[in-house]
Tab-separated table of C-alpha atoms in Angstrom:
chain	number	residue	atom	x	y	z
A	1	MET	CA	-6.741	-9.128	19.396
A	2	ALA	CA	-3.394	-7.391	19.031
A	3	LYS	CA	-2.763	-5.187	16.037
A	4	ASN	CA	0.578	-5.204	14.242
A	5	LEU	CA	2.149	-1.983	13.023
A	6	LEU	CA	5.124	-1.809	10.692
A	7	PHE	CA	7.145	1.400	10.660
A	8	VAL	CA	9.197	2.067	7.541
A	9	CYS	CA	11.863	4.599	6.610
A	10	ALA	CA	14.794	4.625	4.215
A	11	THR	CA	17.161	2.848	6.620
A	12	GLY	CA	14.744	1.323	9.131
A	13	ILE	CA	16.480	3.127	11.977
A	14	ALA	CA	16.334	6.911	12.191
A	15	THR	CA	12.997	8.452	11.295
A	16	SER	CA	11.065	5.253	11.857
A	17	THR	CA	12.261	5.261	15.476
A	18	ALA	CA	11.054	8.831	16.030
A	19	VAL	CA	7.709	8.040	14.400
A	20	THR	CA	7.342	4.810	16.370
A	21	GLU	CA	7.766	6.672	19.660
A	22	LYS	CA	5.149	9.305	18.756
A	23	VAL	CA	2.608	6.795	17.471
A	24	MET	CA	2.960	4.362	20.355
A	25	GLU	CA	2.671	7.170	22.909
A	26	PHE	CA	-0.460	8.474	21.148
A	27	LEU	CA	-2.042	5.012	20.994
A	28	ASN	CA	-1.281	4.376	24.674
A	29	GLU	CA	-2.920	7.697	25.578
A	30	LYS	CA	-5.987	6.559	23.612
A	31	GLY	CA	-6.044	3.324	25.624
A	32	MET	CA	-4.932	1.157	22.708
A	33	ASN	CA	-2.293	-0.914	24.470
A	34	ASP	CA	-2.600	-4.131	22.467
A	35	VAL	CA	-0.362	-3.054	19.579
A	36	ASN	CA	2.815	-4.791	18.491
A	37	TYR	CA	5.256	-3.053	16.194
A	38	SER	CA	8.409	-3.548	14.212
A	39	GLN	CA	10.612	-1.365	12.040
A	40	THR	CA	12.180	-2.014	8.672
A	41	ASN	CA	13.807	-0.247	5.769
A	42	VAL	CA	11.959	0.421	2.552
A	43	ALA	CA	13.950	-2.192	0.618
A	44	SER	CA	12.740	-4.928	3.001
A	45	VAL	CA	9.130	-3.861	3.411
A	46	GLN	CA	7.728	-6.559	1.095
A	47	GLN	CA	9.371	-9.348	3.105
A	48	ASN	CA	8.346	-7.855	6.459
A	49	SER	CA	4.761	-6.743	5.848
A	50	ASP	CA	2.894	-10.085	5.855
A	51	ASP	CA	1.775	-9.858	9.491
A	52	ALA	CA	1.227	-6.084	9.517
A	53	ASP	CA	-2.269	-4.633	9.870
A	54	LEU	CA	-0.964	-1.186	8.945
A	55	ILE	CA	2.254	0.326	7.611
A	56	VAL	CA	3.369	3.815	8.625
A	57	SER	CA	6.105	5.047	6.320
A	58	THR	CA	8.180	8.219	6.164
A	59	THR	CA	9.323	7.430	2.640
A	60	LYS	CA	7.562	6.439	-0.569
A	61	ILE	CA	7.082	2.702	-0.863
A	62	PRO	CA	7.646	1.775	-4.518
A	63	TYR	CA	5.626	-1.444	-4.307
A	64	GLU	CA	1.971	-2.393	-4.381
A	65	LEU	CA	1.136	-3.938	-1.033
A	66	GLU	CA	-1.969	-5.620	0.367
A	67	THR	CA	-1.442	-3.848	3.704
A	68	PRO	CA	-2.756	-0.277	4.034
A	69	VAL	CA	-0.033	2.389	4.135
A	70	ILE	CA	-0.209	5.747	5.894
A	71	ASN	CA	2.370	8.407	5.110
A	72	GLY	CA	3.997	9.287	8.430
A	73	LEU	CA	6.195	12.153	7.257
A	74	ALA	CA	3.963	14.654	9.093
A	75	LEU	CA	5.089	13.032	12.336
A	76	ILE	CA	8.613	14.231	11.553
A	77	THR	CA	7.747	17.690	10.218
A	78	GLY	CA	4.940	18.370	12.700
A	79	VAL	CA	2.703	19.699	9.909
A	80	GLY	CA	-0.563	17.753	9.983
A	81	GLU	CA	0.665	15.508	12.795
A	82	GLU	CA	-2.668	15.235	14.618
A	83	LYS	CA	-4.472	14.278	11.403
A	84	VAL	CA	-2.000	11.460	10.735
A	85	LEU	CA	-2.156	10.177	14.323
A	86	ASN	CA	-5.958	10.127	14.169
A	87	ALA	CA	-5.855	8.316	10.814
A	88	ILE	CA	-3.582	5.635	12.296
A	89	TYR	CA	-5.893	5.245	15.298
A	90	ALA	CA	-8.997	5.019	13.084
A	91	GLN	CA	-7.374	2.448	10.791
A	92	LEU	CA	-6.373	0.243	13.723
A	93	LYS	CA	-9.836	0.559	15.280
A	94	GLY	CA	-11.398	-0.435	11.967
A	95	GLU	CA	-13.261	2.851	11.477
């Protein structure tokens, strides 16, 4: 069954696009090809998170959400990137 990822940044365009590319490439390398994704800005995350299995955000989300959230800022800075990618993979695999 396909997993749904939601990428979030302040505008829903810039950093979320860079993070999306890194995460999707990593997941494809791991053989996880059944992943759908979308991007949104932080102001719209509540309205767009209903179908998401996981949210990866480069900004603080000021709401309580049912969906798990992983801070993806390391994917921009490069510091701790592998740890974050592995956490995303583990969450989607249900580990």
